[in-house]
Tab-separated table of C-alpha atoms in Angstrom:
chain	number	residue	atom	x	y	z
T	1	UNK	CA	-40.902	12.104	-35.897
T	2	UNK	CA	-40.447	9.202	-38.285
T	3	UNK	CA	-37.615	9.382	-40.735
T	4	UNK	CA	-37.027	6.661	-43.242
T	5	UNK	CA	-39.083	4.185	-41.330
T	6	UNK	CA	-36.836	4.396	-38.290
T	7	UNK	CA	-38.112	6.172	-35.253
T	8	UNK	CA	-35.504	8.672	-34.325
T	9	UNK	CA	-36.357	10.640	-31.198
T	10	UNK	CA	-36.055	14.372	-31.692
T	11	UNK	CA	-33.489	14.187	-34.412
T	12	UNK	CA	-31.253	17.173	-34.736
T	13	UNK	CA	-30.885	20.255	-32.669
T	14	UNK	CA	-34.425	21.360	-33.228
T	15	UNK	CA	-35.989	23.852	-30.971
T	16	UNK	CA	-39.125	24.025	-33.019
T	17	UNK	CA	-41.049	21.184	-34.495
T	18	UNK	CA	-40.739	21.885	-38.142
T	19	UNK	CA	-37.279	22.585	-39.341
T	20	UNK	CA	-36.580	22.629	-42.987
T	21	UNK	CA	-32.901	22.127	-42.605
T	22	UNK	CA	-31.266	19.339	-40.759
T	23	UNK	CA	-27.819	19.334	-39.284
T	24	UNK	CA	-25.381	17.098	-41.104
T	25	UNK	CA	-25.097	13.676	-39.502
T	26	UNK	CA	-21.873	13.073	-37.661
T	27	UNK	CA	-19.582	10.220	-38.450
T	28	UNK	CA	-20.222	7.239	-36.274
T	29	UNK	CA	-17.352	6.809	-33.876
T	30	UNK	CA	-15.258	3.901	-34.828
T	31	UNK	CA	-13.103	3.852	-31.776
T	32	UNK	CA	-13.818	1.451	-29.013
T	33	UNK	CA	-14.911	3.687	-26.267
T	34	UNK	CA	-14.838	1.686	-23.056
T	35	UNK	CA	-17.348	3.229	-20.761
T	36	UNK	CA	-17.615	6.319	-22.869
T	37	UNK	CA	-21.314	6.483	-22.163
T	38	UNK	CA	-22.403	6.895	-25.742
T	39	UNK	CA	-25.730	5.239	-25.992
T	40	UNK	CA	-27.817	4.499	-29.070
T	41	UNK	CA	-29.561	6.982	-31.260
T	42	UNK	CA	-29.808	9.834	-28.856
T	43	UNK	CA	-30.948	12.932	-30.660
T	44	UNK	CA	-29.980	16.385	-29.677
T	45	UNK	CA	-26.483	17.362	-30.413
T	46	UNK	CA	-25.304	14.207	-32.080
T	47	UNK	CA	-27.735	12.220	-34.159
T	48	UNK	CA	-26.292	8.945	-35.194
T	49	UNK	CA	-25.378	8.649	-38.797
T	50	UNK	CA	-28.481	7.292	-40.438
T	51	UNK	CA	-28.370	4.852	-43.259
T	52	UNK	CA	-29.909	7.109	-45.853
T	53	UNK	CA	-27.575	5.738	-48.455
T	54	UNK	CA	-28.046	6.189	-52.153
T	55	UNK	CA	-30.803	8.434	-53.262
T	56	UNK	CA	-33.212	7.804	-50.454
T	57	UNK	CA	-33.684	11.529	-50.237
T	58	UNK	CA	-36.914	11.353	-52.078
T	59	UNK	CA	-38.630	9.831	-49.116
T	60	UNK	CA	-39.548	13.186	-47.601
T	61	UNK	CA	-42.796	12.952	-45.701
T	62	UNK	CA	-44.281	16.313	-46.431
T	63	UNK	CA	-44.443	17.702	-49.899
T	64	UNK	CA	-42.824	20.977	-48.963
T	65	UNK	CA	-40.238	19.604	-46.674
T	66	UNK	CA	-36.887	18.829	-48.071
T	67	UNK	CA	-33.758	17.642	-46.421
T	68	UNK	CA	-30.763	19.824	-46.388
T	69	UNK	CA	-27.601	17.966	-47.086
T	70	UNK	CA	-24.234	19.304	-46.248
T	71	UNK	CA	-21.628	19.285	-48.943
T	72	UNK	CA	-20.044	16.377	-47.178
T	73	UNK	CA	-22.625	14.038	-48.662
T	74	UNK	CA	-21.076	14.377	-52.045
T	75	UNK	CA	-17.892	12.508	-51.741
T	76	UNK	CA	-15.959	14.669	-49.348
T	77	UNK	CA	-16.393	12.129	-46.569
T	78	UNK	CA	-18.753	12.170	-43.586
T	79	UNK	CA	-19.004	15.233	-41.394
T	80	UNK	CA	-16.872	15.082	-38.258
T	81	UNK	CA	-18.589	14.316	-34.940
T	82	UNK	CA	-20.288	17.172	-33.218
T	83	UNK	CA	-18.087	19.066	-30.887
T	84	UNK	CA	-19.383	18.417	-27.407
T	85	UNK	CA	-18.017	14.922	-27.016
T	86	UNK	CA	-14.685	14.170	-25.546
T	87	UNK	CA	-13.349	10.828	-26.541
T	88	UNK	CA	-11.559	8.757	-23.910
T	89	UNK	CA	-8.485	9.044	-26.088
T	90	UNK	CA	-8.588	12.787	-25.676
T	91	UNK	CA	-8.912	12.486	-21.917
T	92	UNK	CA	-5.842	10.282	-22.083
T	93	UNK	CA	-4.143	12.922	-24.201
T	94	UNK	CA	-4.667	15.450	-21.426
T	95	UNK	CA	-3.550	12.967	-18.793
T	96	UNK	CA	-0.318	12.424	-20.652
T	97	UNK	CA	0.861	15.844	-19.641
T	98	UNK	CA	1.225	14.770	-16.033
T	99	UNK	CA	4.759	14.423	-14.738
T	100	UNK	CA	6.171	11.069	-13.727
T	101	UNK	CA	9.626	10.039	-12.543
T	102	UNK	CA	11.883	7.945	-14.708
T	103	UNK	CA	15.413	6.654	-14.393
T	104	UNK	CA	17.105	6.970	-17.783
T	105	UNK	CA	19.932	4.810	-18.992
T	106	UNK	CA	21.292	7.377	-21.422
T	107	UNK	CA	22.632	10.830	-21.001
T	108	UNK	CA	21.445	13.999	-22.596
T	109	UNK	CA	21.654	17.631	-21.653
T	110	UNK	CA	18.682	19.848	-21.096
T	111	UNK	CA	15.938	19.857	-23.718
T	112	UNK	CA	14.038	23.065	-24.230
T	113	UNK	CA	10.596	22.092	-25.334
T	114	UNK	CA	7.943	24.630	-26.170
T	115	UNK	CA	6.004	23.524	-23.146
T	116	UNK	CA	8.880	23.699	-20.688
T	117	UNK	CA	12.408	22.565	-20.000
T	118	UNK	CA	13.295	18.968	-19.275
T	119	UNK	CA	16.227	18.510	-17.018
T	120	UNK	CA	19.558	16.970	-17.941
T	121	UNK	CA	19.366	13.184	-18.273
T	122	UNK	CA	22.057	11.201	-16.534
T	123	UNK	CA	22.047	7.441	-16.362
T	124	UNK	CA	20.841	6.237	-13.019
T	125	UNK	CA	19.562	9.554	-11.763
T	126	UNK	CA	15.808	10.026	-11.547
T	127	UNK	CA	14.274	12.846	-13.530
T	128	UNK	CA	10.713	14.056	-14.043
T	129	UNK	CA	9.196	13.992	-17.483
T	130	UNK	CA	5.666	14.093	-18.876
T	131	UNK	CA	3.976	10.732	-19.313
T	132	UNK	CA	3.949	10.853	-23.118
T	133	UNK	CA	7.696	11.083	-23.171
T	134	UNK	CA	8.134	8.508	-20.435
T	135	UNK	CA	6.064	5.932	-22.290
T	136	UNK	CA	7.939	6.571	-25.485
T	137	UNK	CA	11.330	6.228	-23.838
T	138	UNK	CA	10.212	3.072	-22.101
T	139	UNK	CA	9.113	1.583	-25.396
T	140	UNK	CA	12.541	2.318	-26.790
T	141	UNK	CA	14.005	0.714	-23.671
T	142	UNK	CA	15.845	3.816	-22.684
T	143	UNK	CA	14.528	4.195	-19.170
T	144	UNK	CA	12.868	2.629	-16.200
T	145	UNK	CA	9.634	4.008	-14.833
T	146	UNK	CA	9.126	4.680	-11.174
T	147	UNK	CA	5.465	4.391	-10.184
T	148	UNK	CA	3.937	7.466	-8.566
T	149	UNK	CA	3.808	7.214	-4.833
T	150	UNK	CA	0.066	6.711	-4.711
T	151	UNK	CA	0.304	3.617	-6.911
T	152	UNK	CA	0.890	1.321	-3.984
T	153	UNK	CA	-1.242	-1.547	-2.725
T	154	UNK	CA	-1.859	-0.331	0.817
T	155	UNK	CA	-2.624	3.204	-0.220
T	156	UNK	CA	-5.023	2.082	-2.895
T	157	UNK	CA	-6.759	-0.266	-0.477
T	158	UNK	CA	-7.244	2.630	1.887
T	159	UNK	CA	-8.626	4.786	-0.868
T	160	UNK	CA	-10.967	2.068	-1.991
T	161	UNK	CA	-12.315	1.487	1.493
T	162	UNK	CA	-12.722	5.178	2.052
T	163	UNK	CA	-14.661	5.489	-1.172
T	164	UNK	CA	-16.961	2.655	-0.199
T	165	UNK	CA	-17.685	4.152	3.180
T	166	UNK	CA	-18.547	7.665	2.075
T	167	UNK	CA	-21.665	8.676	0.230
T	168	UNK	CA	-20.056	11.504	-1.593
T	169	UNK	CA	-16.934	11.443	-3.709
T	170	UNK	CA	-13.614	11.407	-1.925
T	171	UNK	CA	-10.636	13.224	-3.374
T	172	UNK	CA	-8.514	11.017	-5.561
T	173	UNK	CA	-4.715	10.949	-5.391
T	174	UNK	CA	-4.440	12.256	-8.905
T	175	UNK	CA	-6.981	13.891	-11.179
T	176	UNK	CA	-5.993	11.375	-13.833
T	177	UNK	CA	-5.674	8.236	-11.756
T	178	UNK	CA	-7.541	6.027	-14.219
T	179	UNK	CA	-5.606	7.042	-17.300
T	180	UNK	CA	-2.277	6.914	-15.529
T	181	UNK	CA	-3.009	3.471	-14.156
T	182	UNK	CA	-3.941	2.208	-17.567
T	183	UNK	CA	-0.957	3.728	-19.321
T	184	UNK	CA	1.631	2.769	-16.753
T	185	UNK	CA	0.335	-0.733	-16.260
T	186	UNK	CA	0.127	-1.342	-19.986
T	187	UNK	CA	3.570	-0.164	-20.879
T	188	UNK	CA	5.597	-0.485	-17.729
T	189	UNK	CA	4.099	-3.267	-15.672
T	190	UNK	CA	7.514	-4.755	-15.115
T	191	UNK	CA	8.569	-1.640	-13.246
T	192	UNK	CA	5.573	-1.653	-10.976
T	193	UNK	CA	5.376	-4.159	-8.152
T	194	UNK	CA	2.095	-6.097	-7.758
T	195	UNK	CA	0.694	-4.704	-10.968
T	196	UNK	CA	-2.334	-6.986	-11.071
T	197	UNK	CA	-3.462	-6.166	-7.575
T	198	UNK	CA	-3.135	-2.502	-8.321
T	199	UNK	CA	-5.215	-2.933	-11.441
T	200	UNK	CA	-7.947	-4.688	-9.473
T	201	UNK	CA	-7.933	-2.100	-6.706
T	202	UNK	CA	-8.168	0.825	-9.090
T	203	UNK	CA	-10.952	-0.888	-10.979
T	204	UNK	CA	-12.872	-1.433	-7.735
T	205	UNK	CA	-12.531	2.203	-6.812
T	206	UNK	CA	-13.602	3.220	-10.292
T	207	UNK	CA	-16.683	0.982	-10.135
T	208	UNK	CA	-17.728	2.407	-6.781
T	209	UNK	CA	-17.374	5.954	-8.035
T	210	UNK	CA	-19.231	5.298	-11.249
T	211	UNK	CA	-22.076	3.688	-9.301
T	212	UNK	CA	-22.289	6.776	-7.095
T	213	UNK	CA	-22.215	8.973	-10.164
T	214	UNK	CA	-25.047	7.041	-11.750
T	215	UNK	CA	-27.163	7.362	-8.615
T	216	UNK	CA	-26.586	11.060	-8.295
T	217	UNK	CA	-27.217	11.671	-11.985
T	218	UNK	CA	-30.457	9.770	-11.616
T	219	UNK	CA	-31.589	11.868	-8.672
T	220	UNK	CA	-30.472	15.035	-10.442
T	221	UNK	CA	-32.707	14.304	-13.369
T	222	UNK	CA	-35.580	13.053	-11.248
T	223	UNK	CA	-35.699	16.110	-9.066
T	224	UNK	CA	-35.085	18.408	-11.989
T	225	UNK	CA	-32.316	20.258	-10.307
T	226	UNK	CA	-30.766	23.158	-12.054
T	227	UNK	CA	-27.259	22.957	-10.691
T	228	UNK	CA	-24.924	20.371	-9.233
T	229	UNK	CA	-21.549	20.624	-7.607
T	230	UNK	CA	-19.182	17.835	-8.486
T	231	UNK	CA	-15.859	18.371	-6.791
T	232	UNK	CA	-13.494	15.448	-6.591
T	233	UNK	CA	-14.750	13.976	-9.816
T	234	UNK	CA	-12.045	13.269	-12.314
T	235	UNK	CA	-12.225	14.083	-15.994
T	236	UNK	CA	-12.578	10.489	-17.124
T	237	UNK	CA	-15.576	9.899	-14.881
T	238	UNK	CA	-17.245	13.070	-16.068
T	239	UNK	CA	-16.678	12.041	-19.663
T	240	UNK	CA	-18.152	8.621	-19.102
T	241	UNK	CA	-21.588	9.859	-18.230
T	242	UNK	CA	-21.247	13.493	-19.224
T	243	UNK	CA	-22.354	13.353	-22.816
T	244	UNK	CA	-25.355	11.187	-22.137
T	245	UNK	CA	-26.365	13.221	-19.105
T	246	UNK	CA	-26.184	16.609	-20.781
T	247	UNK	CA	-28.065	15.425	-23.818
T	248	UNK	CA	-30.747	13.831	-21.684
T	249	UNK	CA	-31.127	17.040	-19.707
T	250	UNK	CA	-31.374	19.045	-22.908
T	251	UNK	CA	-34.126	16.817	-24.198
T	252	UNK	CA	-36.051	17.093	-20.972
T	253	UNK	CA	-35.747	20.825	-21.094
T	254	UNK	CA	-37.074	20.925	-24.633
T	255	UNK	CA	-39.962	18.681	-23.716
T	256	UNK	CA	-40.776	20.800	-20.720
T	257	UNK	CA	-40.671	24.125	-22.455
T	258	UNK	CA	-42.683	22.892	-25.399
T	259	UNK	CA	-45.535	21.937	-23.112
T	260	UNK	CA	-46.626	25.536	-22.929
T	261	UNK	CA	-47.200	26.941	-26.386
T	262	UNK	CA	-45.567	30.266	-25.790
T	263	UNK	CA	-44.543	32.977	-28.178
T	264	UNK	CA	-41.544	30.966	-29.258
T	265	UNK	CA	-43.462	27.959	-30.567
T	266	UNK	CA	-43.851	28.068	-34.276
T	267	UNK	CA	-46.366	25.985	-36.089
T	268	UNK	CA	-45.671	24.751	-39.548
T	269	UNK	CA	-45.103	28.012	-41.208
T	270	UNK	CA	-42.403	29.487	-43.296
Z	1	UNK	CA	-9.800	43.803	-23.981
Z	2	UNK	CA	-7.792	41.999	-26.535
Z	3	UNK	CA	-4.419	43.433	-27.307
Z	4	UNK	CA	-1.263	42.068	-28.807
Z	5	UNK	CA	0.353	38.961	-27.363
Z	6	UNK	CA	4.053	39.186	-26.962
Z	7	UNK	CA	6.084	36.089	-26.348
Z	8	UNK	CA	9.099	36.163	-24.149
Z	9	UNK	CA	12.229	35.072	-26.013
Z	10	UNK	CA	10.561	32.805	-28.519
Z	11	UNK	CA	13.752	31.766	-30.311
Z	12	UNK	CA	14.660	28.076	-30.272
Z	13	UNK	CA	11.855	27.373	-27.863
Z	14	UNK	CA	14.240	28.509	-25.240
Z	15	UNK	CA	12.335	29.890	-22.362
Z	16	UNK	CA	14.857	32.340	-21.031
Z	17	UNK	CA	12.293	33.723	-18.706
Z	18	UNK	CA	10.973	30.338	-17.721
Z	19	UNK	CA	10.067	31.697	-14.393
Z	20	UNK	CA	8.698	34.911	-15.809
Z	21	UNK	CA	5.535	36.119	-14.302
Z	22	UNK	CA	2.503	36.080	-16.459
Z	23	UNK	CA	1.049	39.342	-17.496
Z	24	UNK	CA	1.966	42.942	-17.537
Z	25	UNK	CA	-0.656	45.420	-18.432
Z	26	UNK	CA	1.032	47.886	-20.650
Z	27	UNK	CA	-1.620	50.378	-21.403
Z	28	UNK	CA	-0.734	52.580	-24.251
Z	29	UNK	CA	-3.665	53.939	-26.162
Z	30	UNK	CA	-6.046	51.605	-24.331
Z	31	UNK	CA	-4.617	48.285	-25.553
Z	32	UNK	CA	-3.034	45.784	-23.201
Z	33	UNK	CA	-0.032	43.792	-24.145
Z	34	UNK	CA	0.145	40.374	-22.546
Z	35	UNK	CA	3.533	38.842	-22.057
Z	36	UNK	CA	3.331	35.064	-22.064
Z	37	UNK	CA	5.882	32.350	-21.844
Z	38	UNK	CA	5.446	29.667	-24.484
Z	39	UNK	CA	4.306	27.255	-21.796
Z	40	UNK	CA	1.496	29.591	-20.854
Z	41	UNK	CA	0.674	30.031	-24.512
Z	42	UNK	CA	0.229	26.290	-24.941
Z	43	UNK	CA	-1.878	26.136	-21.827
Z	44	UNK	CA	-4.137	28.910	-23.066
Z	45	UNK	CA	-4.438	27.122	-26.409
Z	46	UNK	CA	-5.593	24.006	-24.583
Z	47	UNK	CA	-8.046	26.032	-22.548
Z	48	UNK	CA	-9.463	27.604	-25.684
Z	49	UNK	CA	-9.685	24.132	-27.222
Z	50	UNK	CA	-11.646	22.661	-24.329
Z	51	UNK	CA	-13.936	25.667	-24.106
Z	52	UNK	CA	-14.681	25.548	-27.806
Z	53	UNK	CA	-15.322	21.826	-27.624
Z	54	UNK	CA	-17.971	22.001	-24.961
Z	55	UNK	CA	-19.642	25.341	-25.591
Z	56	UNK	CA	-22.859	25.055	-27.571
Z	57	UNK	CA	-22.190	28.230	-29.534
Z	58	UNK	CA	-19.218	29.585	-31.417
Z	59	UNK	CA	-16.926	31.436	-29.035
Z	60	UNK	CA	-14.719	34.425	-29.762
Z	61	UNK	CA	-11.914	33.796	-32.145
Z	62	UNK	CA	-8.463	34.032	-30.641
Z	63	UNK	CA	-6.229	35.083	-33.497
Z	64	UNK	CA	-3.318	36.086	-31.289
Z	65	UNK	CA	-3.029	32.694	-29.676
Z	66	UNK	CA	-3.250	30.895	-32.985
Z	67	UNK	CA	-0.696	33.137	-34.649
Z	68	UNK	CA	1.754	32.747	-31.808
Z	69	UNK	CA	1.356	28.992	-31.692
Z	70	UNK	CA	1.874	28.678	-35.432
Z	71	UNK	CA	4.929	30.889	-35.160
Z	72	UNK	CA	6.377	28.743	-32.393
Z	73	UNK	CA	5.744	25.556	-34.345
Z	74	UNK	CA	7.364	26.977	-37.469
Z	75	UNK	CA	10.316	28.133	-35.466
Z	76	UNK	CA	10.808	24.748	-33.930
Z	77	UNK	CA	10.467	23.012	-37.280
Z	78	UNK	CA	13.088	25.296	-38.790
Z	79	UNK	CA	15.444	24.558	-35.925
Z	80	UNK	CA	14.944	20.863	-36.274
Z	81	UNK	CA	15.747	20.996	-39.950
Z	82	UNK	CA	19.022	22.684	-39.192
Z	83	UNK	CA	19.941	20.461	-36.260
Z	84	UNK	CA	22.246	17.532	-36.755
Z	85	UNK	CA	20.904	14.020	-36.483
Z	86	UNK	CA	21.008	13.993	-32.715
Z	87	UNK	CA	18.386	11.352	-32.838
Z	88	UNK	CA	16.816	11.521	-29.424
Z	89	UNK	CA	16.460	15.253	-29.098
Z	90	UNK	CA	15.044	15.605	-32.560
Z	91	UNK	CA	12.450	12.920	-31.966
Z	92	UNK	CA	11.408	14.372	-28.642
Z	93	UNK	CA	10.911	17.790	-30.163
Z	94	UNK	CA	9.037	16.258	-33.039
Z	95	UNK	CA	6.691	14.406	-30.685
Z	96	UNK	CA	5.906	17.620	-28.903
Z	97	UNK	CA	5.279	19.432	-32.147
Z	98	UNK	CA	2.820	16.706	-33.156
Z	99	UNK	CA	0.970	17.029	-29.868
Z	100	UNK	CA	0.629	20.781	-30.139
Z	101	UNK	CA	-0.371	20.498	-33.759
Z	102	UNK	CA	-3.099	18.057	-32.811
Z	103	UNK	CA	-4.589	20.444	-30.284
Z	104	UNK	CA	-4.427	23.335	-32.713
Z	105	UNK	CA	-6.060	21.494	-35.582
Z	106	UNK	CA	-8.706	19.991	-33.310
Z	107	UNK	CA	-9.518	23.500	-32.102
Z	108	UNK	CA	-9.805	24.899	-35.601
Z	109	UNK	CA	-11.782	21.914	-36.789
Z	110	UNK	CA	-14.211	22.297	-33.916
Z	111	UNK	CA	-14.800	25.910	-34.875
Z	112	UNK	CA	-15.393	24.967	-38.483
Z	113	UNK	CA	-17.945	22.342	-37.484
Z	114	UNK	CA	-19.826	24.956	-35.524
Z	115	UNK	CA	-19.634	27.476	-38.341
Z	116	UNK	CA	-21.041	24.930	-40.753
Z	117	UNK	CA	-23.755	24.002	-38.335
Z	118	UNK	CA	-24.935	27.491	-37.455
Z	119	UNK	CA	-23.820	29.501	-40.434
Z	120	UNK	CA	-26.738	31.937	-40.827
Z	121	UNK	CA	-26.712	32.820	-37.138
Z	122	UNK	CA	-22.970	33.222	-37.043
Z	123	UNK	CA	-23.020	35.569	-40.002
Z	124	UNK	CA	-25.944	37.488	-38.560
Z	125	UNK	CA	-24.128	37.927	-35.280
Z	126	UNK	CA	-21.037	39.128	-37.059
Z	127	UNK	CA	-23.032	41.627	-39.065
Z	128	UNK	CA	-24.772	43.071	-36.058
Z	129	UNK	CA	-21.690	43.232	-33.881
Z	130	UNK	CA	-20.854	46.567	-32.333
Z	131	UNK	CA	-17.608	48.269	-33.278
Z	132	UNK	CA	-15.543	47.632	-30.166
Z	133	UNK	CA	-16.607	44.067	-29.497
Z	134	UNK	CA	-14.258	41.262	-30.348
Z	135	UNK	CA	-15.105	39.252	-33.415
Z	136	UNK	CA	-16.198	35.639	-33.272
Z	137	UNK	CA	-14.793	34.876	-36.700
Z	138	UNK	CA	-11.325	35.288	-38.009
Z	139	UNK	CA	-11.074	36.820	-41.505
Z	140	UNK	CA	-10.527	33.406	-43.099
Z	141	UNK	CA	-13.423	31.896	-41.187
Z	142	UNK	CA	-15.608	34.798	-42.225
Z	143	UNK	CA	-14.770	34.208	-45.877
Z	144	UNK	CA	-15.468	30.509	-45.420
Z	145	UNK	CA	-18.831	31.156	-43.785
Z	146	UNK	CA	-19.905	33.548	-46.523
Z	147	UNK	CA	-18.890	31.134	-49.231
Z	148	UNK	CA	-20.663	28.281	-47.455
Z	149	UNK	CA	-23.823	30.338	-47.245
Z	150	UNK	CA	-23.658	31.318	-50.895
Z	151	UNK	CA	-23.067	27.705	-51.939
Z	152	UNK	CA	-25.926	26.473	-49.807
Z	153	UNK	CA	-28.318	29.014	-51.188
Z	154	UNK	CA	-27.295	28.254	-54.745
Z	155	UNK	CA	-27.672	24.547	-54.118
Z	156	UNK	CA	-31.123	24.861	-52.588
Z	157	UNK	CA	-32.206	27.096	-55.430
Z	158	UNK	CA	-30.977	24.784	-58.144
Z	159	UNK	CA	-32.103	21.569	-56.551
Z	160	UNK	CA	-35.543	22.463	-55.355
Z	161	UNK	CA	-36.592	26.045	-55.113
Z	162	UNK	CA	-36.733	26.854	-58.762
Z	163	UNK	CA	-39.084	23.936	-59.302
Z	164	UNK	CA	-41.502	25.201	-56.699
Z	165	UNK	CA	-44.525	27.360	-57.403
Z	166	UNK	CA	-43.373	30.975	-57.735
Z	167	UNK	CA	-44.820	32.233	-54.474
Z	168	UNK	CA	-42.948	29.599	-52.472
Z	169	UNK	CA	-39.521	30.143	-53.870
Z	170	UNK	CA	-38.084	31.858	-50.857
Z	171	UNK	CA	-36.560	30.133	-47.888
Z	172	UNK	CA	-35.221	31.991	-44.900
Z	173	UNK	CA	-32.108	30.192	-43.801
Z	174	UNK	CA	-32.063	32.197	-40.617
Z	175	UNK	CA	-35.366	30.691	-39.567
Z	176	UNK	CA	-34.843	27.203	-40.823
Z	177	UNK	CA	-31.337	26.401	-39.614
Z	178	UNK	CA	-31.497	25.557	-35.905
Z	179	UNK	CA	-30.013	28.058	-33.503
Z	180	UNK	CA	-27.344	27.009	-31.033
Z	181	UNK	CA	-29.000	25.743	-27.890
Z	182	UNK	CA	-27.742	28.048	-25.187
Z	183	UNK	CA	-29.781	26.285	-22.555
Z	184	UNK	CA	-27.777	23.112	-22.685
Z	185	UNK	CA	-26.003	21.904	-19.610
Z	186	UNK	CA	-22.249	22.027	-19.387
Z	187	UNK	CA	-19.639	20.887	-16.903
Z	188	UNK	CA	-17.201	23.473	-15.761
Z	189	UNK	CA	-14.253	24.021	-13.463
Z	190	UNK	CA	-13.867	27.353	-11.720
Z	191	UNK	CA	-10.606	29.195	-12.188
Z	192	UNK	CA	-11.481	32.454	-10.441
Z	193	UNK	CA	-13.878	32.762	-7.601
Z	194	UNK	CA	-17.272	34.119	-8.574
Z	195	UNK	CA	-20.100	35.256	-6.382
Z	196	UNK	CA	-23.805	35.362	-6.784
Z	197	UNK	CA	-24.389	33.428	-9.908
Z	198	UNK	CA	-28.094	33.163	-10.487
Z	199	UNK	CA	-29.460	29.670	-10.982
Z	200	UNK	CA	-32.772	29.667	-12.743
Z	201	UNK	CA	-35.417	27.189	-11.675
Z	202	UNK	CA	-36.341	24.221	-13.796
Z	203	UNK	CA	-39.908	23.757	-12.739
Z	204	UNK	CA	-42.495	26.278	-11.735
Z	205	UNK	CA	-42.441	25.193	-8.133
Z	206	UNK	CA	-38.795	25.993	-7.635
Z	207	UNK	CA	-37.531	29.484	-7.099
Z	208	UNK	CA	-34.317	30.866	-8.394
Z	209	UNK	CA	-31.367	31.044	-6.061
Z	210	UNK	CA	-27.811	32.269	-6.202
Z	211	UNK	CA	-24.656	30.312	-5.682
Z	212	UNK	CA	-21.044	31.182	-5.222
Z	213	UNK	CA	-18.432	29.486	-7.310
Z	214	UNK	CA	-15.369	28.517	-5.330
Z	215	UNK	CA	-12.051	28.335	-7.046
Z	216	UNK	CA	-11.148	24.821	-8.136
Z	217	UNK	CA	-14.627	23.404	-7.772
Z	218	UNK	CA	-16.521	21.698	-10.552
Z	219	UNK	CA	-20.165	22.237	-11.451
Z	220	UNK	CA	-22.905	21.181	-13.805
Z	221	UNK	CA	-25.045	24.086	-14.857
Z	222	UNK	CA	-26.783	25.653	-17.836
Z	223	UNK	CA	-24.556	27.347	-20.340
Z	224	UNK	CA	-26.600	30.550	-20.563
Z	225	UNK	CA	-25.885	31.706	-17.029
Z	226	UNK	CA	-22.151	31.289	-17.244
Z	227	UNK	CA	-21.557	32.281	-20.853
Z	228	UNK	CA	-19.907	35.614	-19.958
Z	229	UNK	CA	-17.626	33.826	-17.499
Z	230	UNK	CA	-16.412	31.494	-20.197
Z	231	UNK	CA	-15.682	34.440	-22.457
Z	232	UNK	CA	-13.682	36.173	-19.756
Z	233	UNK	CA	-11.759	33.074	-18.793
Z	234	UNK	CA	-13.034	32.810	-15.236
Z	235	UNK	CA	-14.290	29.262	-15.727
Z	236	UNK	CA	-13.124	26.399	-17.868
Z	237	UNK	CA	-15.513	23.963	-19.539
Z	238	UNK	CA	-14.645	20.304	-19.103
């Protein structure tokens, strides 16, 4: 379907060919999404915001077809992105709930947060807190971070070699190993010995896993499987290819089911 | 069955029963009362948030969770106002409030996006809902959806329809607005073990087969087959 001179494949969530209404275009994501797997103008659930601009509405192809605009076109700002995408920042948000050990240099009695109690803080005694708090305290120079016990050069080398040997995914030391590595190494690299080596090792492991994921996603699509089991995959890895994969599968499904003109296929009628 | 949610000792965010066990079924007149600690409440809010994010259709509304979370946040805010300028504690509490508020508003925003996207179908579903079934729209969302529909119809009429030839002045929004695509694939994590989930074949050569879902495993599967499991909380979309 050609819209505005740009070829947009299967724009919108259209199960039939002729839809009079079109879903409002989502805002283009401004965040840098490293490895977020968002490719170009993929249709389906999230059409890219098209440059209709101005009053280009009038360029409707068919006389009786008109574009439906959401109210958001008229000054209220662009519509928010469609739901089924998790930004890497949100995966990091979830990872920040993990507990990590710190050694405070202040003292405070117990804090009763809505999400749980945090133990009394005494200078020099290690205490467990969620990562979001640990990072914040570290930035205010009120504590020292202790790296989790898996963040150690030998262990990570073992994990990396194990990952390279196996064909399937091996269990990772933490379901949020990538986010934790990034956060801790960014904000607390002085508390972590051999930070650079650790960064390289984690990146190697990540690359191996993503390569395996790509291969298995490829074979999944090729053999048109209906179900896949993905234990031992962490959230960040799933997010990296997840959006693209699910949208691609949806498109293929639509193409496949529209091959047979069944009772559900409407022609251009009202 | 949705009943009232009762929070254990919600004052001051103090979890007196921090080790309290989760749920007691208190059946009086057929309604269950769930007793949750605030920590469990926040966790169920996050679960609802993730499910809503990845499900292709609008899920049930969870008014109890939202009310309780808002109550907790208000409580905490009131306490913070009264507290002295004990700088560190206040800022820690404030950070946590911001985090919870983000999840809550993201959840509500996600629902609104879906309502705006599928408004005729959502309203149709609400109209044809049986008496005992839980509603997918809260009262405010219902009012919003109706108003959105009325505004859209008025807009279409004024912009285009009244300039059309008289026999073409009707448009059925139910037919023209795309339906949610229940056949889309989703990733999920299993919270409770399930047996014999039917997997439908993709091509004509394949046959359907059943699988068992082990607890803690993750899968990629069509949404349609597991939709009731999402509603009951046995799986979590990721």
